[in-house]
Coordinates of N, CA and C in Angstrom, one line a residue:
Chain A
G1 N 0.8 -1.3 0.0 CA 0.0 0.0 -0.1 C 0.8 1.4 -0.1
E2 N 0.3 2.4 0.0 CA 0.7 3.7 -0.2 C 1.4 3.7 1.1
N3 N 2.6 4.9 1.0 CA 3.3 5.2 2.4 C 4.0 6.4 2.2
V4 N 3.6 7.5 3.1 CA 3.9 8.6 2.6 C 4.8 9.5 3.9
E5 N 6.1 10.0 3.3 CA 6.8 10.1 4.5 C 7.1 11.8 4.2
Q6 N 6.7 12.4 5.3 CA 6.8 13.9 5.4 C 8.0 14.7 6.3
H7 N 8.5 15.8 5.8 CA 9.6 16.6 6.7 C 9.5 18.0 6.0
P8 N 10.0 18.8 7.4 CA 10.5 18.4 8.7 C 9.2 18.0 9.7
S9 N 9.3 17.6 10.6 CA 8.1 17.8 11.5 C 8.0 18.8 12.3
T10 N 8.7 19.6 12.3 CA 8.3 21.1 12.9 C 9.4 21.9 12.2
L11 N 8.6 23.2 11.8 CA 9.6 24.1 11.0 C 8.9 25.6 11.7
S12 N 10.1 26.3 11.7 CA 9.7 27.6 12.7 C 10.4 28.7 11.3
V13 N 9.6 29.4 11.2 CA 10.2 30.6 10.3 C 9.8 32.1 11.0
Q14 N 10.4 33.0 10.4 CA 10.1 34.3 10.7 C 9.1 35.0 9.8
E15 N 8.0 35.5 10.3 CA 6.8 36.1 9.4 C 7.7 37.0 8.4
G16 N 7.2 36.5 6.6 CA 7.6 37.2 5.7 C 8.5 36.3 5.2
D17 N 9.1 35.1 5.6 CA 10.0 34.5 5.1 C 9.3 33.3 4.5
S18 N 9.9 32.3 3.6 CA 9.2 31.1 2.8 C 9.3 29.9 3.7
A19 N 8.3 28.9 4.0 CA 8.3 27.7 4.3 C 8.1 26.7 3.5
V20 N 8.8 25.6 3.4 CA 8.7 24.5 2.4 C 9.0 23.1 3.2
I21 N 7.7 22.5 2.9 CA 7.6 21.1 3.5 C 7.6 19.9 2.3
K22 N 8.1 19.1 2.3 CA 8.6 18.1 1.3 C 7.8 16.7 1.8
C23 N 7.2 15.8 0.9 CA 6.7 14.8 1.0 C 7.1 14.0 -0.2
T24 N 7.2 12.2 0.5 CA 7.9 11.5 -0.7 C 6.7 10.5 -0.6
Y25 N 6.3 9.6 -2.0 CA 5.3 8.7 -1.3 C 6.1 7.4 -2.3
S26 N 5.4 6.2 -1.7 CA 6.0 5.1 -2.6 C 5.3 4.5 -3.6
D27 N 4.3 4.4 -4.1 CA 3.4 4.3 -4.8 C 3.4 4.8 -6.0
S28 N 3.9 4.1 -7.1 CA 4.4 5.1 -8.5 C 2.6 5.4 -9.0
A29 N 1.9 4.1 -8.6 CA 0.4 4.8 -9.1 C -0.3 5.6 -8.6
S30 N 0.2 6.3 -7.4 CA -0.6 7.5 -7.0 C -0.8 8.7 -7.8
N31 N -1.8 9.0 -7.6 CA -2.5 10.2 -8.8 C -2.8 11.3 -8.4
Y32 N -3.0 11.6 -7.2 CA -3.3 12.7 -6.4 C -3.0 13.0 -5.3
F33 N -2.4 14.3 -5.0 CA -1.7 14.5 -3.8 C -2.4 15.8 -3.1
P34 N -2.9 15.8 -2.2 CA -3.5 16.8 -1.4 C -2.8 17.4 -0.3
W35 N -3.0 18.6 0.1 CA -2.4 19.3 1.4 C -3.5 19.7 2.2
Y36 N -3.1 19.4 3.6 CA -4.4 19.7 4.4 C -3.6 20.7 5.5
K37 N -4.5 21.6 5.8 CA -4.1 22.4 7.2 C -4.8 22.3 8.2
Q38 N -4.4 21.8 9.2 CA -5.1 21.7 10.4 C -4.6 22.6 11.7
E39 N -5.5 23.4 12.2 CA -5.1 24.2 13.4 C -5.4 23.9 14.4
L40 N -5.0 24.2 15.6 CA -5.3 23.2 16.8 C -6.8 23.2 17.1
G41 N -7.1 21.6 17.1 CA -8.3 21.3 17.9 C -9.5 21.6 16.8
K42 N -8.5 21.8 15.8 CA -10.1 22.1 14.6 C -9.7 20.9 13.6
R43 N -10.4 20.6 12.2 CA -10.7 19.6 11.5 C -9.3 20.0 10.3
P44 N -8.7 19.0 9.9 CA -8.0 19.2 8.6 C -9.2 19.8 7.2
Q45 N -8.5 20.9 6.6 CA -9.1 21.6 5.7 C -8.1 21.5 4.5
L46 N -8.4 21.2 3.2 CA -7.9 21.2 1.8 C -7.5 22.5 2.0
I47 N -5.8 22.6 1.4 CA -5.7 24.1 0.9 C -5.2 24.0 -0.3
I48 N -4.7 22.9 -1.1 CA -4.3 23.0 -2.2 C -4.1 21.5 -2.6
D49 N -3.9 21.2 -3.9 CA -3.9 19.9 -4.3 C -3.4 19.6 -5.6
I50 N -3.0 18.4 -5.9 CA -2.0 18.6 -7.6 C -2.5 17.2 -8.0
R51 N -2.5 16.8 -9.3 CA -2.8 15.9 -9.7 C -1.6 15.3 -10.9
S52 N -1.5 14.1 -10.8 CA -0.2 13.4 -11.2 C -0.1 13.9 -12.9
N53 N -0.9 14.7 -13.6 CA -0.3 15.2 -14.7 C -0.1 16.6 -15.0
V54 N 0.1 17.3 -13.6 CA 0.9 18.2 -13.5 C 1.9 18.4 -12.7
G55 N 2.6 19.4 -13.2 CA 4.4 19.4 -12.3 C 3.9 20.4 -11.2
E56 N 3.1 21.5 -11.4 CA 3.1 22.9 -10.3 C 1.9 23.7 -10.4
K57 N 1.5 23.9 -9.1 CA 0.2 24.5 -8.9 C 0.3 25.6 -8.2
K58 N -0.6 26.7 -8.4 CA -0.1 27.8 -7.6 C -1.4 28.7 -7.0
D59 N -1.5 28.8 -5.7 CA -3.0 29.4 -5.2 C -2.3 30.7 -4.6
Q60 N -2.5 32.1 -5.0 CA -1.8 33.1 -4.1 C -0.6 32.8 -3.6
R61 N -0.4 32.5 -2.1 CA 0.9 32.4 -1.4 C 1.4 31.2 -1.6
I62 N 0.5 30.2 -1.8 CA 1.0 28.7 -1.8 C 1.0 28.2 -2.6
A63 N 2.2 27.1 -2.9 CA 2.3 26.3 -4.2 C 2.9 24.7 -4.0
V64 N 2.6 24.2 -4.8 CA 2.8 22.7 -4.8 C 3.5 22.3 -5.7
T65 N 4.6 21.6 -5.8 CA 5.7 21.0 -7.0 C 5.2 19.2 -6.8
L66 N 5.4 18.8 -7.9 CA 5.2 17.5 -8.1 C 6.6 16.9 -9.1
N67 N 7.2 15.9 -8.4 CA 8.4 15.2 -9.1 C 8.0 13.9 -9.1
K68 N 7.5 13.4 -10.5 CA 6.7 12.1 -10.4 C 8.0 11.1 -10.3
T69 N 9.3 11.2 -11.4 CA 10.4 10.4 -11.2 C 10.9 10.0 -9.8
A70 N 11.0 11.2 -9.4 CA 11.5 10.9 -7.9 C 10.5 10.6 -6.9
K71 N 9.3 10.6 -7.1 CA 8.2 10.4 -5.8 C 8.1 11.5 -5.0
H72 N 8.3 12.7 -5.4 CA 8.0 13.5 -4.0 C 7.3 14.9 -4.8
F73 N 6.7 15.6 -3.4 CA 6.0 16.6 -3.7 C 6.1 17.5 -2.7
S74 N 6.2 18.8 -2.7 CA 6.3 20.0 -1.8 C 5.5 20.9 -1.8
L75 N 5.0 21.4 -0.7 CA 4.3 22.7 -0.6 C 5.2 23.8 -0.1
H76 N 5.0 24.7 -0.8 CA 5.6 26.1 -0.7 C 4.6 27.3 -0.2
I77 N 5.1 28.0 0.9 CA 4.3 29.0 1.4 C 4.9 30.3 1.2
T78 N 5.1 31.4 0.4 CA 5.6 32.6 0.6 C 4.8 33.3 1.4
E79 N 6.1 34.6 1.7 CA 5.3 35.7 2.8 C 4.5 35.2 3.9
T80 N 5.3 34.4 4.8 CA 4.3 33.5 5.5 C 4.2 34.9 6.7
Q81 N 2.6 34.4 7.2 CA 2.1 35.4 8.2 C 1.7 34.4 9.4
P82 N 1.7 35.0 10.6 CA 1.2 34.3 11.7 C 0.0 33.2 11.5
E83 N -1.0 33.8 10.9 CA -2.1 32.9 10.9 C -1.8 31.7 10.0
D84 N -0.8 31.5 9.4 CA -0.3 30.4 8.9 C 0.1 29.2 9.7
S85 N 0.3 29.6 10.8 CA 0.9 28.5 12.0 C -0.5 27.6 12.2
A86 N 0.2 26.6 12.0 CA -0.8 25.3 11.8 C 0.2 23.8 11.7
V87 N -0.7 23.0 11.6 CA 0.0 21.6 11.2 C -0.7 21.2 9.6
Y88 N 0.5 21.1 8.8 CA 0.3 20.6 7.4 C 0.4 19.2 7.4
F89 N -0.6 18.6 6.9 CA -0.1 17.3 6.3 C -0.4 17.1 4.8
C90 N 0.8 16.5 4.0 CA 0.5 15.9 3.0 C -0.2 14.6 2.7
A91 N -0.8 14.2 1.7 CA -1.3 12.7 1.7 C -1.0 12.2 0.3
G92 N -1.4 10.8 0.1 CA -1.4 10.5 -1.2 C -2.5 9.5 -1.1
Y93 N -2.6 9.5 -2.7 CA -3.9 8.4 -3.1 C -3.7 7.8 -4.1
T94 N -3.9 6.5 -4.2 CA -3.3 5.5 -5.2 C -4.4 5.0 -5.8
G95 N -5.6 4.7 -5.0 CA -6.5 4.2 -5.9 C -7.7 3.4 -4.6
G96 N -8.7 3.2 -4.8 CA -9.6 2.7 -3.8 C -10.4 3.5 -2.8
F97 N -10.4 3.7 -1.9 CA -11.1 4.5 -1.0 C -10.6 4.7 0.2
K98 N -9.1 5.4 0.4 CA -8.7 5.7 1.3 C -7.7 6.8 0.7
T99 N -7.2 7.5 1.7 CA -6.3 9.0 1.8 C -5.2 8.7 2.8
I100 N -4.2 8.7 2.5 CA -2.9 8.1 3.5 C -2.4 9.2 3.8
F101 N -2.2 9.9 4.9 CA -1.3 11.1 5.5 C -0.1 11.0 5.7
G102 N 0.5 11.8 5.4 CA 1.8 12.0 6.0 C 1.7 12.3 7.7
A103 N 3.1 12.0 8.2 CA 3.3 12.5 9.6 C 2.7 13.9 10.4
G104 N 2.8 15.1 9.1 CA 2.5 16.1 9.4 C 3.5 16.9 9.8
T105 N 3.5 18.3 9.6 CA 4.5 19.4 10.1 C 4.0 20.4 10.7
R106 N 4.6 20.6 11.8 CA 3.9 21.7 12.5 C 4.8 23.3 12.3
L107 N 4.2 23.9 11.7 CA 4.9 25.5 11.3 C 4.5 26.2 11.9
F108 N 5.4 27.0 12.6 CA 5.8 28.1 13.8 C 6.1 29.3 12.9
V109 N 5.0 30.3 12.9 CA 5.4 31.7 12.2 C 5.4 32.7 13.3
K110 N 6.7 33.1 13.4 CA 7.1 34.0 14.4 C 7.0 35.6 14.1
A111 N 6.0 36.4 14.4 CA 5.9 37.6 14.1 C 7.3 38.5 14.8
Chain B
A1 N -23.3 26.5 3.1 CA -23.1 25.0 2.4 C -23.3 24.1 3.5
A2 N -24.2 23.1 3.5 CA -23.9 22.1 4.6 C -22.5 21.3 4.5
G3 N -22.2 21.0 5.8 CA -21.0 20.2 6.0 C -21.0 19.1 6.6
V4 N -20.2 18.1 6.8 CA -20.4 17.0 7.7 C -20.5 17.2 8.8
I5 N -21.6 16.4 9.3 CA -22.0 16.7 11.0 C -21.8 15.4 11.6
Q6 N -20.9 15.6 12.7 CA -20.8 14.4 13.4 C -21.2 14.8 14.9
S7 N -21.6 13.6 15.5 CA -21.8 13.4 17.2 C -21.7 12.3 18.0
P8 N -21.5 12.2 18.8 CA -21.3 13.7 19.7 C -20.4 14.5 19.5
R9 N -20.1 15.4 19.7 CA -18.6 16.1 19.9 C -17.6 15.6 20.8
H10 N -18.2 15.7 22.0 CA -17.5 15.1 23.1 C -18.1 13.8 23.5
L11 N -17.4 12.8 24.2 CA -17.9 11.6 24.9 C -16.9 11.2 25.9
I12 N -17.3 10.7 26.9 CA -16.5 10.4 27.7 C -17.2 8.9 28.2
K13 N -16.0 7.9 28.3 CA -16.3 6.8 28.8 C -15.5 5.7 29.5
E14 N -16.1 4.8 30.3 CA -14.9 4.0 31.2 C -14.2 3.1 30.4
K15 N -13.2 2.5 30.5 CA -12.9 1.1 30.0 C -13.7 0.3 30.1
R16 N -13.6 -0.4 29.0 CA -14.8 -1.9 28.7 C -16.1 -1.6 28.4
E17 N -16.3 -0.1 28.2 CA -17.5 0.2 27.8 C -17.6 0.1 26.3
T18 N -18.6 0.5 25.8 CA -19.0 0.7 24.4 C -19.6 2.2 24.1
A19 N -19.1 2.6 22.6 CA -19.3 4.1 22.1 C -19.9 4.1 20.9
T20 N -20.5 5.0 20.3 CA -21.3 5.0 19.1 C -21.1 6.3 18.7
L21 N -20.4 6.5 17.4 CA -19.8 7.5 16.8 C -21.1 8.1 15.8
K22 N -21.6 9.0 15.4 CA -22.7 9.3 14.2 C -22.0 10.4 13.4
C23 N -22.0 10.0 11.7 CA -21.6 10.7 10.8 C -22.7 11.2 9.8
Y24 N -22.8 12.3 9.3 CA -23.7 12.5 8.5 C -23.1 13.5 7.1
P25 N -22.8 12.6 6.1 CA -21.8 13.3 5.1 C -22.6 14.4 4.5
I26 N -21.8 15.1 3.6 CA -22.5 16.3 2.7 C -23.4 15.6 1.9
P27 N -24.6 16.3 1.5 CA -25.7 15.7 0.6 C -25.0 15.5 -0.8
R28 N -25.2 14.3 -1.3 CA -25.1 13.6 -2.8 C -23.7 13.0 -2.3
H29 N -22.6 13.3 -1.2 CA -21.6 12.7 -1.0 C -21.7 11.3 -0.9
D30 N -21.2 10.5 -2.1 CA -21.3 8.9 -2.0 C -20.4 7.9 -1.2
T31 N -19.1 8.7 -0.6 CA -18.3 8.1 0.1 C -17.8 8.6 1.5
V32 N -17.8 7.8 2.6 CA -17.6 8.3 3.7 C -16.3 7.8 4.5
Y33 N -15.7 8.2 5.2 CA -14.1 7.7 5.8 C -14.4 8.1 7.1
W34 N -13.7 7.2 7.9 CA -13.3 7.5 9.4 C -11.7 7.1 9.7
Y35 N -11.6 8.4 10.3 CA -10.0 8.5 10.9 C -10.0 8.5 12.4
Q36 N -9.2 8.2 12.7 CA -8.5 8.3 14.3 C -7.4 9.1 14.5
Q37 N -7.2 10.3 15.3 CA -6.4 10.9 15.5 C -5.9 11.2 17.0
G38 N -5.0 10.8 17.3 CA -4.6 10.6 18.6 C -3.7 12.0 18.7
P39 N -3.3 12.4 20.1 CA -2.6 13.8 20.3 C -1.2 13.8 19.6
G40 N -1.1 15.0 18.8 CA 0.0 15.3 17.9 C 0.3 14.0 16.8
Q41 N -0.8 13.2 16.6 CA -0.5 12.5 15.5 C -1.1 12.9 14.3
D42 N -1.0 12.1 13.0 CA -1.6 12.5 12.1 C -2.6 11.6 12.1
P43 N -3.7 12.1 11.1 CA -5.1 11.2 10.8 C -4.6 9.5 10.5
Q44 N -5.3 8.7 11.3 CA -5.1 7.3 10.7 C -6.4 6.8 10.2
F45 N -6.4 6.5 9.0 CA -7.6 5.9 8.4 C -7.9 4.5 9.2
L46 N -9.0 4.5 9.2 CA -9.9 3.5 9.6 C -10.5 2.3 8.7
I47 N -11.7 3.0 8.1 CA -12.7 2.2 7.1 C -13.1 3.3 6.3
S48 N -13.5 2.9 5.2 CA -14.4 3.9 4.2 C -15.3 2.9 3.8
F49 N -16.9 3.7 3.0 CA -18.0 3.2 2.5 C -18.2 4.0 1.2
Y50 N -18.4 3.0 0.5 CA -18.8 3.9 -0.9 C -20.1 3.4 -1.1
E51 N -21.1 4.1 -1.5 CA -22.4 3.7 -1.8 C -23.1 2.6 -0.7
K52 N -22.7 2.9 0.2 CA -23.1 2.1 1.5 C -22.4 0.7 1.9
M53 N -21.5 0.3 0.8 CA -20.9 -0.8 1.0 C -19.4 -0.5 1.5
Q54 N -18.5 -1.5 2.3 CA -17.5 -1.1 2.7 C -16.6 -1.2 1.6
S55 N -15.8 -0.1 1.5 CA -14.7 -0.1 0.3 C -13.3 -0.4 0.7
D56 N -12.9 0.1 1.6 CA -11.5 -0.1 2.1 C -11.5 0.1 3.6
K57 N -10.3 -0.8 4.1 CA -10.1 -1.1 5.4 C -8.8 -0.7 6.1
G58 N -8.3 0.0 6.9 CA -7.1 0.3 7.3 C -6.8 -0.1 8.5
S59 N -6.7 0.7 9.7 CA -5.9 -0.3 11.0 C -7.0 0.2 11.9
I60 N -8.3 -0.7 11.7 CA -9.2 -0.7 12.6 C -9.1 -1.7 13.3
P61 N -9.5 -1.7 14.7 CA -9.3 -2.6 15.7 C -10.4 -3.5 15.5
D62 N -10.4 -4.7 15.7 CA -11.4 -5.8 15.8 C -12.6 -5.5 16.5
R63 N -12.3 -4.6 17.8 CA -13.3 -3.9 18.8 C -14.2 -3.1 18.0
F64 N -13.6 -2.4 17.0 CA -14.4 -1.6 16.3 C -15.4 -2.2 14.9
S65 N -16.6 -1.4 14.7 CA -17.0 -1.7 13.4 C -18.0 -0.6 13.2
A66 N -18.2 -0.4 11.9 CA -18.8 0.4 11.2 C -19.9 0.2 9.8
Q67 N -20.8 1.0 10.0 CA -21.6 0.4 8.7 C -22.2 1.8 8.3
Q68 N -22.6 2.0 7.1 CA -23.4 3.4 6.3 C -24.8 2.8 6.0
F69 N -25.8 3.6 6.5 CA -27.1 3.3 6.4 C -27.3 3.9 5.0
S70 N -28.6 3.6 4.8 CA -29.3 3.5 3.6 C -29.6 5.4 3.2
D71 N -29.8 5.9 4.4 CA -29.6 7.5 4.1 C -28.1 8.2 4.1
Y72 N -27.0 7.3 3.8 CA -25.9 7.6 3.8 C -25.1 7.8 5.0
H73 N -26.1 8.0 6.4 CA -25.4 8.3 7.6 C -24.2 7.1 7.8
S74 N -23.3 7.4 8.6 CA -22.4 6.2 9.0 C -22.4 6.4 10.7
E75 N -22.1 5.0 11.0 CA -21.9 4.9 12.4 C -20.7 3.8 12.8
L76 N -19.6 4.7 13.8 CA -18.6 3.8 14.2 C -18.9 3.5 15.5
N77 N -18.9 2.0 15.8 CA -19.1 1.3 16.8 C -17.9 0.7 17.3
M78 N -17.5 1.3 18.8 CA -16.4 0.8 19.5 C -16.6 0.3 21.0
S79 N -16.2 -1.0 20.8 CA -16.8 -1.7 22.0 C -15.4 -2.3 23.0
S80 N -15.4 -2.7 24.3 CA -14.4 -2.8 25.0 C -13.3 -1.9 25.0
L81 N -13.5 -0.7 25.3 CA -13.0 0.8 25.0 C -11.5 0.2 25.9
E82 N -10.8 0.8 25.5 CA -9.5 0.9 26.2 C -8.8 2.3 26.1
L83 N -8.2 2.4 27.3 CA -7.3 4.0 27.5 C -6.6 4.4 26.0
G84 N -6.2 3.5 25.5 CA -5.6 4.1 24.1 C -6.4 4.2 22.8
D85 N -7.8 4.1 23.3 CA -8.6 4.5 22.0 C -9.1 5.8 22.4
S86 N -8.5 6.7 23.2 CA -8.8 8.2 23.6 C -8.2 9.0 22.3
A87 N -9.4 9.5 21.7 CA -8.4 10.1 20.6 C -9.5 11.2 19.8
L88 N -9.4 11.9 18.9 CA -10.2 12.5 18.2 C -10.7 11.6 16.8
Y89 N -11.9 11.6 16.8 CA -12.6 10.5 15.4 C -12.9 11.5 14.4
F90 N -12.6 11.5 13.1 CA -12.9 12.6 12.3 C -13.8 11.5 11.3
C91 N -14.8 12.0 10.9 CA -15.4 11.3 9.8 C -15.3 12.5 8.4
A92 N -15.3 11.9 7.3 CA -15.0 12.8 6.0 C -15.6 12.1 4.9
S93 N -16.2 13.0 4.0 CA -16.9 12.8 3.0 C -16.4 13.3 1.8
S94 N -16.7 12.4 0.4 CA -16.1 12.8 -0.7 C -17.2 12.2 -2.0
L95 N -17.2 13.3 -2.7 CA -17.8 12.8 -3.9 C -16.7 11.9 -5.0
T96 N -17.2 10.6 -5.2 CA -16.2 9.7 -5.8 C -16.6 9.9 -7.3
E97 N -15.8 10.2 -8.3 CA -15.9 10.2 -9.6 C -16.2 9.0 -10.0
L98 N -17.2 8.8 -10.8 CA -17.9 7.6 -11.4 C -16.6 7.0 -12.4
A99 N -16.1 7.8 -13.3 CA -15.2 7.4 -14.2 C -14.2 6.5 -13.6
G100 N -14.1 5.3 -14.0 CA -13.1 4.4 -13.5 C -13.2 4.0 -12.1
A101 N -14.4 4.4 -11.3 CA -14.5 4.1 -9.7 C -13.2 4.8 -9.0
S102 N -12.6 5.4 -9.4 CA -11.6 5.9 -8.8 C -11.9 7.4 -7.8
N103 N -11.3 7.3 -6.8 CA -11.5 8.6 -6.0 C -10.4 9.6 -5.9
T104 N -10.5 10.5 -6.6 CA -9.6 11.8 -6.5 C -10.2 12.8 -6.2
G105 N -11.0 12.7 -5.3 CA -11.7 14.2 -4.7 C -11.2 14.8 -3.1
E106 N -11.5 16.1 -3.0 CA -11.3 16.6 -1.9 C -12.1 15.8 -0.4
L107 N -11.3 15.6 0.6 CA -12.0 15.0 1.5 C -12.6 16.1 2.3
F108 N -14.0 16.1 2.6 CA -14.4 17.2 3.7 C -14.8 16.7 5.2
F109 N -14.1 17.0 5.9 CA -14.0 16.6 7.5 C -14.9 17.4 8.3
G110 N -15.7 16.5 9.1 CA -16.7 17.0 10.1 C -15.5 17.6 11.2
E111 N -16.4 18.1 12.2 CA -15.6 18.8 13.4 C -15.0 17.6 14.3
G112 N -15.1 16.5 14.0 CA -14.6 15.3 14.9 C -15.3 15.3 16.3
S113 N -15.1 13.9 16.7 CA -15.8 13.3 18.0 C -14.6 13.1 19.0
R114 N -14.5 13.9 20.2 CA -13.3 13.5 20.8 C -13.8 12.7 21.9
L115 N -13.2 11.6 22.1 CA -13.4 10.2 23.0 C -12.5 10.2 23.9
T116 N -13.0 10.3 25.2 CA -12.1 10.2 26.6 C -12.4 9.1 26.9
V117 N -11.6 7.8 27.1 CA -11.6 7.0 28.2 C -10.8 6.9 29.3
L118 N -11.8 6.6 30.4 CA -10.9 7.1 31.7 C -11.0 5.5 32.1

C-alpha cells in the first residue's frame, strides 16, 4: 500500500519568510496529492492539491510542486503570516477509497 | 453550505464500555471515511464506505465496527474500550468520480468527536 513520508516534523520561520514542506510517496501509481491544514483542535481542511498530470500549481501565496520521477512533492508558502501557523499534512492517494496522510509538519510563524 | 455533521462532539467513557459515533456526510457525497487522530499524531485511516458498502479498511481494531445506512449516514461502533482509544475521531465525505470508480476528490472533514476513555 501507499506510504507517505513528510519532513520536517517541525518548522519555525520568521514572518515574511518562505516555508517549504516536503513529502515522498512509495506507490508510483499514486495520482492525487492533497495538502491539508489543521489548526489546533480543528478539522483538517484542504488548502491545495495537485494531480499526477501536473508539475506545479499555485494559489496566491501557496504552491505545490510534484516530481513523479523522484516520487516527491512539496508545499511552498511564501510571505508567511502568523495565521499560517498550523499543522500541515500531505497525503497520497493511489486508488480504492482511502487517503494516506503524512506524519504532519508543525509550522510556527514568528511575528 | 451543508458540511459533514458528527455527533457527539465529546464523549467520556469508562474502560470496557461501548461507544457509538455518528456521521452525516454532505448531501450527494457517496463516500464516507473514518479517521482516528491521537494527540500530536496524523489522522489514521480506519475504514471507508462507498455507496453504503465497505470500500476499504485500514488500521481498524477488531473491537470496532462501522456501517453506512440507507440515508448515507455512518456509525462507528467501538466496544471494550481501552485507554488507548482516547482520540479525536474524524468522519470525512467525498464525491467519488464515477469514471474508473476512482476517488480523486477532496475530503471534507467533520468537526470530529473527541472520545475520552477513563
